[in-house]
Amino acid sequence: MVPRAQFAPSSSYYGRPVIKAPSWAARDIAGYFFLGGLAGAGSVLAAGAQLTGRGRTAKGMKVSSLTAIALSTAALVHDLGRPSRFPHMLRVLKPTSPMSVGSWLLAAYGPAAGAAAGCAVTGLLPVAGAAATAGAALLGPAVASYTAVLAADTAVPAWHGAHRELPYLFTASATAAACGMALVLGPVRENAPARHAAVLAAGAEAAAHRAVERRLGMVAETCREGRAGTLLRAARLLTAAGAATAALMGRRSRTAAVAGGLALLAGSACTRFGVFAAGIASAEDPKYTVVPQRAGRTSDGGRAPDADPGRGRP
């Protein structure tokens, strides 16, 4: 005889997950999130440094962005399984698909970042280098933030539930990472914009963290407990410490600037890996799918919830 179905108020049939948790590897996809953000925001800082005559910072950030986007693309290709799958993603452009738009963004941004770095290192074709720098800077914000849309466009409760706030969190985190890299690579006499931007980015990231947790309600437990909780607490601590060190001592001490920069980079990486871990935890526990959807049905007078369990596989 088939056992009687059990459906507790905060569970699912037999306690099994309602949606399929993403099969993405944290090293590949959370690393892809972090490195893409570092590259995109770094291109904006590189363009600003070039415009204001901060040559060493501009060159360093261009090389950093090229390296980061190359590693980011490698991580994506590794997750796809075969390199040939990436060009296949460029056969069509589907504006409603974050993955399709993101693939085209990478395809356009990568060459621009490569040309900007190549011209900066060799000193050749300065006009072309300036044009490539401008192009990379224009595409950089989209490269830094579209991964938040990519994650939020799934049925994973901790990502989908924060779809309004997640792009702000990713953008602030990317800016903090790029400021950290500028503090590490640039001389002290050139790091004033990076120090100031780091403070703003740290404040924005802290505010975005709070907004995400407010929006998620009970699903925010996944951001406070387990591996995700540890990573996100470390992220807040490292980002705040990095910004404070850079602001208070980075102007006079090269060592302090580098230490602050490294803390900002580590904090940004912890943010991306923490958000990733929170998403996985929320997908694996059925209560984070069932309870918010039941609450939505109650508040909407029985209307169907907007999260489609059929889209559990990102």
PDB file of C-alpha atoms in Angstrom, residues 32 36 94 205-206 260:
ATOM      1  CA  TYR A  32      32.318  33.691 -11.700  1.00  0.00           C
ATOM      2  CA  GLY A  36      32.985  39.289 -13.180  1.00  0.00           C
ATOM      3  CA  LYS A  94      17.223  36.608 -26.237  1.00  0.00           C
ATOM      4  CA  GLU A 205      26.849  46.981   0.683  1.00  0.00           C
ATOM      5  CA  ALA A 206      25.890  47.012   4.365  1.00  0.00           C
ATOM      6  CA  GLY A 260      42.774  47.513   3.386  1.00  0.00           C
TER       7      GLY A 260
END
